[in-house]
Amino acid sequence: MAKIVIDGVEHEVNPDNNLLQECLSLGLDLPYFCWHPSMGSVGACRQCAVMQYRDADDKEGMLVMACMTPAADGAIISIEDEGAKSFRSEVIESLMTSHPHDCPVCEEGGECHLQDMTLMSGHNYRRYDKKKRTHRNQYLGPFVNHEMNRCITCYRCVRFYGDYAGGTDLSAQASHHHVYFGRHEEGVLESEFSGNLVEVCPTGVFTDKAFSENYSRKWDLQTAPSVCVGCSVGCNTSPGERYGSLRRTVNRYNSEVNGYFLCDRGRFGFDFVNNSDRLLEPVQRVDNTGELLADDQVKAFIKEFKADGTIGIGSPRASNESNFALRAMVGEENFYAGYSDVEHESMQVLLDLASDTAFHSPSVREIEMADAVLILGEDVTNVAPRIALALRQSVRNKAKDLADESRIPQWQDSAVRELAQHDLSPLSIISSAVSRLDDVASDRVIESLSVVAAMGHQIANKISASAPKADCSAAHDQVIEKIVEQLKAAKRPLIIAGNSNGSEVIRAAANIARALYDFKDNSAIDLCLLVPEVNSVGMSLMTNAKNPLGAALKKLHDGTAKRVIVLENDLYRRASRAKVDAALTAATKVLVLDQLPTSTTANADVVLPATAFSEHEATYINYEGRAQLSFQVHQCKKQAQPSWRWLCDAEHVDDLVERCCNEVPGLARLREVLPGENPFIAGMKVPRQSHRYSGRTAMTANVNVHEPKQREDKESVMSFSMEGMPAQKDASVHAASWAPKWNSNQSISKFQDEVNGELKQGHPGCLLIERKDSSGSYFKAGSDSIEPSANQLRLVFSYQIFGSDELSARSKPIQARMTDAYIGLSPQDAQKRDLRQGDVATISPLGSP
Amino acid sequence: MVTNPLTKNIDMSRPPLDITAYEANDGYQSVHAIAKGLSPEDVLELVKGSGLKGRGGAGFPTGLKWSFVPRGDNSPKQKYLVVNADEMEPGTFKDRLLMEGDPHLMLEGMIIAAYTIQASKAYIFLRGEYTVSEVVLRNAIKEAYEKGYLGKDILGTGFDFDIIMHTSAGRYICGEETALLNALEGKRANPRAKPPFPQVSGLWGKPTIVNNVETLCNLPGILTYGIDWYQGLAKGNDHGTKLFGVSGKVKTPGCWELPLGLPIRELLEGYAGGMQDGLELRGFLPGGGSTDFMLPEHLDITLDYDEIAKVGSRLATGTMIVLDDKTCPVGMVGNLMKFFAHESCGFCTPCRDGLPWVDQIFRDFENGEGSEKDLQILHDHVTYLGPGRTFCALAPGATAPLGSGLKYFKEDFEKHITEKRCSYKH
Amino acid sequence: MVCIRRGIKAGTALLHCGDGNISPADFSGLIEVEKSATQTTSRGIGNLIVSDFHEEEINS
């Protein structure tokens, strides 16, 4: 630790950081623009100027930029010095010369970092009376608006988009005050992380286009801490609602999971909650028309389903509570998995591996620390996008080591990048198709699925002879040797695989990790196994290994089970059409609970409307085994209810959480995600609405002029009102970030232990999985008997960030980015079949699915 | 005894000497001296001992600059020498004279410098508009390769050295050494923060020395004729000879090699022939567009880095721009501000947004729309754009003519405001 | 729809099911692909961003 003096007060600081980081971590108000906690300093904006003194006798001092000055022991600085203050005010004056008077109509207003810093600087009078420079805007796609007149040239956008996220189609152009940030030509921004521009831009240049359709000021939005349901990473979000519709989603800082960034699927994929075809009323299908059901009728149905002979099919996209409620209702032995049988099999492998102390399931933050990565078979960018972003940071660990050797501080981002040039930590990808991470991969092998797995086994065997060999052509010997050496030499190697194409690749990956475990003398190896959905892990912990979906369908078909309850699931995505049709036709009664109509709800006898993720409190378990709590953001519409409420008598989500803890072995610690008992001041609730929330009574005045009764939230510690105390001490109940003088998302620094660090008393979720022993053994290398003959092709499923996830694919902005279903072929195979780019083809499955 | 080492081969009425003629006049003797048994450390001591200072404008001791390059087995193997031939400082044309007039002198200097820092590759970053220099240099490089002064194992020293010529697409900021490195790498020509210095992380992250053309041209003389000779060339604190130039309405504008330490009067009234008939000297920028005005009362000050600094200006490049009494000082400063505003790279706020404001104010003054308020804003910007407040020295350089112009030509600015016109216009 | 990509090994077919009528559960292992009689599409594959999109030579 170092000691520095700031305005006469001594502070202990970390000398590896710069002065700006330390001042902000200490809670001091020092303005800045171009510095970003995840992107380091460049010293461009000059906003963070402070006066530095050589020693106690130096009365004059020298202006330095806090973000570019190390917090060295003995430093004496002043933020309040008049010279520094007036300089900072002049910087704002410069930025304002061409800034348009857009505040009243600018979407950033109310959460605008430029507004905040302008006020903080004291500049308030325009002397500039010359012509302003203006720009033309570009069409950048359905997600992000472009309004360049507002630009203050902080360079954050291109640094995030290009340096951090690896995007290539956004650049800085021109010079002096004509600097322009845009695309080489108009068109959709290609990066999967383009949406973060709206949060990274400190003014209103890049704003949320989907939000613009139905805009609302930040202070008018009702928010609550939530979890994205788009994939199994479980990024933390803060959705905002107004007038009953979900308007937008912003990042909610979680030091272990998403940090400061989301992917575009999570940011723009919530709109399905607002769909006009939401299921909102209990309906019974009679002769192909739906008849509304009254409360007592529904109760009667539920009672019917409680009888013997009912089975339940769970859902990897439904919450733990809903899955559990169904399981409790039908009994554990009658609760079946809600994913495909292939996935079920792979999940069993995964669950076995989860209890093995040889492995550690790394958090996103830990993935950034890996110094040698092998991806086996999975397209990370499309399956778990946020992890792909983390991998792009992990390959920079080599650069960080080089910087350390040359004594360049880590936060001096440009210098670190310059020194390392293209020298990256190794990232090897062995899979069946080109991926969006290839540009940072040190080695890239494209092979058929069976060879991918075989290579995995070979790598494992070369690391530890105890691992089984596999038949693998010598063509890949060299790259295998290279990868083996890299993994062995790494301080923190990482193996990534997933179950989108069965479990053989997972077995190979596990073998590699186990081989490394043996090699490295028993220190747990990072093994990241990806699953597709937000609660695949949660549901799998509740499902008996002997209860795959196929068995459920069989039981219904042959009459062993008479009734089935399908929880938030479209079975036609999980099993073959023929089998699902047969099962549902054979069943005497089919009850389906869901949010949106699906092929399954179309074949149900009774459909009960379920609430969407933002309309109920829920817990989900991510790929790591991290349980996270998602609060209800807004009231559900009409008669939709959380599924568990239809199925059981529990009053509170907490009750179900408690039961999960007691009755499901893997969920014993689930209760730890609930907010603490009394962190709240004087028993007041945490408001979902800001203290500036407006229009409460005017909102409904067109229906009824009488002031509506304040809606009560009996469920949680939050209230559907402005009343209460925003959680200062318990960051787990902290949604939209705000602090006095800091209206924008930059205010998050007030809630962190230190910038980019943990939230003060934050709950980054709770790691549930307890590893017991490492008695596991190597998997046998499977022999893939499926080899395509002449006209046949081996199928590999290809995920897409836009379109593969069921719910987000029904959001309008996402649909604007989706493609048709397609079959990707090599040029030779296409030519053989006389197929051209863009032709329509028919695919026929071979063998029994 | 040679008294004009920089220009002894130059005669602009004929093409530059070819390599044979160059060699005949003591050319490439330093390379032979190295081959006979000078180590890089020996050469470094010689250069340090000579007291040679950089001629690009900053005046930093060259030997000291070279000594920061890491040596030994632990240092990166690849090191670079980069020649800053991007002469864009307004009023400066000395490097052009050297390159067009005697290209081999620069090449010989490059070999010495590269050998000392053990750089196996050098890039000449040449201003794109210097088309004659490009042709002449390419030819000289070809000749040097043919004679074995470039390439592998030069004269049996075991030292490999290749020179690559790069012509710039043209921006003033590329003359800033770190922006030059970025431009050479194909990036935007933004400067870099220092530390780390180019000696540690320069071109492509490798140890790099960036030297000015004239600086390199001093080296052959030092190694060929020795330190004592070099220090005997000038009388004052600074050593060696320098190219001095004069432009403006003088009788004989031009560029001459003179020992450091002569009085300014000798340059202006002697070599430059004094003001043209009918004109009086009003003031002058002693070292190019980024230096403070000096006045006729300063004519007896010597051409010496420290002496000129004492009156608040800089010798910098040593090429003077002369202001006569029939040229509007406001217009002259405005012309410079227009240049600097346009050449701002746009990285840091004060330069990017401040210089265009200053430029617009000068345009208003030209149009008779100058105001007291705007005059005050000009004054504010002199402090606002000072050193340390911006990312590089471009804007602080711009404040030199601005600040000194506002101080010395106050009445002219006032007249523009009160008369609502430029009284110098005919 | 067909998308020809250079980065796929011969013998492998990449299937993206989208939100259409194709269920991944209907397939596993091997498939056959042939040109469809009808060539109607809705969205097309214009939104696909891949670096190995095979540019076909235009035969006149």
mmCIF file of C-alpha atoms in Angstrom, chain A residues 190 433-434 436 446-447 572-577 786 792-798 800 804 815-827 829-830 833 836-846 849, chain C residues 1-19 22-36 38-45 47-49 51-54 56:
data_model
loop_
_atom_site.group_PDB
_atom_site.id
_atom_site.type_symbol
_atom_site.label_atom_id
_atom_site.label_comp_id
_atom_site.label_asym_id
_atom_site.label_seq_id
_atom_site.Cartn_x
_atom_site.Cartn_y
_atom_site.Cartn_z
ATOM 1 C CA GLU A 190 -21.455 -6.478 -36.853
ATOM 2 C CA ALA A 433 -16.822 -24.280 -38.313
ATOM 3 C CA VAL A 434 -15.163 -20.920 -38.428
ATOM 4 C CA ARG A 436 -16.089 -15.135 -34.549
ATOM 5 C CA ILE A 446 -11.624 -27.185 -38.487
ATOM 6 C CA GLU A 447 -12.614 -30.813 -38.466
ATOM 7 C CA TYR A 572 -41.585 -29.807 -30.415
ATOM 8 C CA ARG A 573 -38.163 -28.182 -29.996
ATOM 9 C CA ARG A 574 -37.071 -30.991 -27.710
ATOM 10 C CA ALA A 575 -38.205 -34.192 -29.402
ATOM 11 C CA SER A 576 -39.285 -35.337 -32.805
ATOM 12 C CA ARG A 577 -42.589 -34.160 -34.099
ATOM 13 C CA ILE A 786 -21.480 -42.392 -37.492
ATOM 14 C CA GLN A 792 -24.665 -38.206 -46.602
ATOM 15 C CA LEU A 793 -23.468 -35.408 -44.424
ATOM 16 C CA ARG A 794 -22.632 -35.396 -40.741
ATOM 17 C CA LEU A 795 -24.784 -32.871 -38.973
ATOM 18 C CA VAL A 796 -23.417 -30.244 -36.625
ATOM 19 C CA PHE A 797 -25.823 -27.844 -34.970
ATOM 20 C CA SER A 798 -24.971 -24.207 -35.365
ATOM 21 C CA GLN A 800 -26.822 -18.172 -33.506
ATOM 22 C CA SER A 804 -31.389 -19.857 -31.462
ATOM 23 C CA GLN A 815 -35.983 -10.656 -35.287
ATOM 24 C CA ALA A 816 -34.592 -7.823 -37.351
ATOM 25 C CA ARG A 817 -31.189 -9.531 -37.061
ATOM 26 C CA MET A 818 -32.248 -13.138 -37.517
ATOM 27 C CA THR A 819 -31.781 -15.319 -40.534
ATOM 28 C CA ASP A 820 -33.841 -18.080 -41.977
ATOM 29 C CA ALA A 821 -32.968 -21.583 -40.910
ATOM 30 C CA TYR A 822 -29.984 -22.538 -43.018
ATOM 31 C CA ILE A 823 -27.734 -25.408 -43.839
ATOM 32 C CA GLY A 824 -24.055 -24.580 -44.116
ATOM 33 C CA LEU A 825 -22.157 -26.593 -46.685
ATOM 34 C CA SER A 826 -18.620 -26.736 -47.915
ATOM 35 C CA PRO A 827 -18.164 -25.572 -51.491
ATOM 36 C CA ASP A 829 -20.666 -30.541 -51.078
ATOM 37 C CA ALA A 830 -22.735 -27.697 -52.443
ATOM 38 C CA ARG A 833 -25.746 -31.151 -55.189
ATOM 39 C CA ARG A 836 -25.821 -22.176 -55.043
ATOM 40 C CA GLN A 837 -25.483 -19.601 -52.293
ATOM 41 C CA GLY A 838 -28.946 -18.753 -50.996
ATOM 42 C CA ASP A 839 -30.785 -21.618 -52.639
ATOM 43 C CA VAL A 840 -33.534 -23.339 -50.718
ATOM 44 C CA ALA A 841 -32.813 -26.944 -49.858
ATOM 45 C CA THR A 842 -34.644 -29.787 -48.218
ATOM 46 C CA ILE A 843 -32.909 -31.784 -45.557
ATOM 47 C CA SER A 844 -33.880 -35.283 -44.649
ATOM 48 C CA PRO A 845 -32.786 -36.954 -41.462
ATOM 49 C CA LEU A 846 -31.317 -40.426 -41.654
ATOM 50 C CA PRO A 849 -33.433 -39.384 -34.060
ATOM 51 C CA MET C 1 -31.638 -22.081 -47.053
ATOM 52 C CA VAL C 2 -28.198 -22.909 -48.186
ATOM 53 C CA CYS C 3 -25.191 -21.030 -46.999
ATOM 54 C CA ILE C 4 -21.923 -22.045 -48.579
ATOM 55 C CA ARG C 5 -18.959 -21.441 -46.321
ATOM 56 C CA ARG C 6 -15.318 -22.043 -47.013
ATOM 57 C CA GLY C 7 -14.568 -22.942 -43.429
ATOM 58 C CA ILE C 8 -16.540 -26.174 -43.319
ATOM 59 C CA LYS C 9 -14.997 -29.538 -43.928
ATOM 60 C CA ALA C 10 -16.426 -31.606 -46.741
ATOM 61 C CA GLY C 11 -18.764 -34.140 -45.247
ATOM 62 C CA THR C 12 -20.016 -31.828 -42.535
ATOM 63 C CA ALA C 13 -23.235 -29.842 -42.677
ATOM 64 C CA LEU C 14 -23.944 -27.010 -40.290
ATOM 65 C CA LEU C 15 -27.587 -26.708 -39.343
ATOM 66 C CA HIS C 16 -29.131 -23.617 -37.869
ATOM 67 C CA CYS C 17 -32.768 -24.258 -37.025
ATOM 68 C CA GLY C 18 -33.811 -20.713 -36.416
ATOM 69 C CA ASP C 19 -37.295 -20.057 -35.251
ATOM 70 C CA ILE C 22 -37.327 -27.126 -38.097
ATOM 71 C CA SER C 23 -36.798 -28.728 -34.750
ATOM 72 C CA PRO C 24 -33.291 -29.787 -33.802
ATOM 73 C CA ALA C 25 -34.863 -32.788 -32.149
ATOM 74 C CA ASP C 26 -35.897 -34.132 -35.527
ATOM 75 C CA PHE C 27 -32.286 -34.618 -36.491
ATOM 76 C CA SER C 28 -29.237 -36.283 -35.232
ATOM 77 C CA GLY C 29 -26.191 -37.686 -36.901
ATOM 78 C CA LEU C 30 -26.598 -37.953 -40.622
ATOM 79 C CA ILE C 31 -28.703 -36.076 -43.122
ATOM 80 C CA GLU C 32 -29.199 -35.775 -46.822
ATOM 81 C CA VAL C 33 -29.490 -32.438 -48.539
ATOM 82 C CA GLU C 34 -31.038 -31.729 -51.888
ATOM 83 C CA LYS C 35 -32.297 -28.762 -53.773
ATOM 84 C CA SER C 36 -35.854 -27.877 -53.023
ATOM 85 C CA THR C 38 -39.865 -24.447 -54.309
ATOM 86 C CA GLN C 39 -37.429 -21.636 -53.797
ATOM 87 C CA THR C 40 -39.337 -19.240 -51.567
ATOM 88 C CA THR C 41 -37.625 -17.656 -48.616
ATOM 89 C CA SER C 42 -38.663 -15.149 -45.995
ATOM 90 C CA ARG C 43 -35.736 -13.620 -44.218
ATOM 91 C CA GLY C 44 -32.925 -15.046 -46.232
ATOM 92 C CA ILE C 45 -29.423 -15.262 -44.847
ATOM 93 C CA ASN C 47 -28.104 -11.016 -41.728
ATOM 94 C CA LEU C 48 -25.535 -13.752 -41.297
ATOM 95 C CA ILE C 49 -22.130 -12.395 -40.353
ATOM 96 C CA SER C 51 -15.921 -14.468 -42.249
ATOM 97 C CA ASP C 52 -15.867 -17.487 -44.563
ATOM 98 C CA PHE C 53 -18.861 -16.706 -46.721
ATOM 99 C CA HIS C 54 -18.068 -18.363 -50.013
ATOM 100 C CA GLU C 56 -19.114 -17.607 -55.898
#
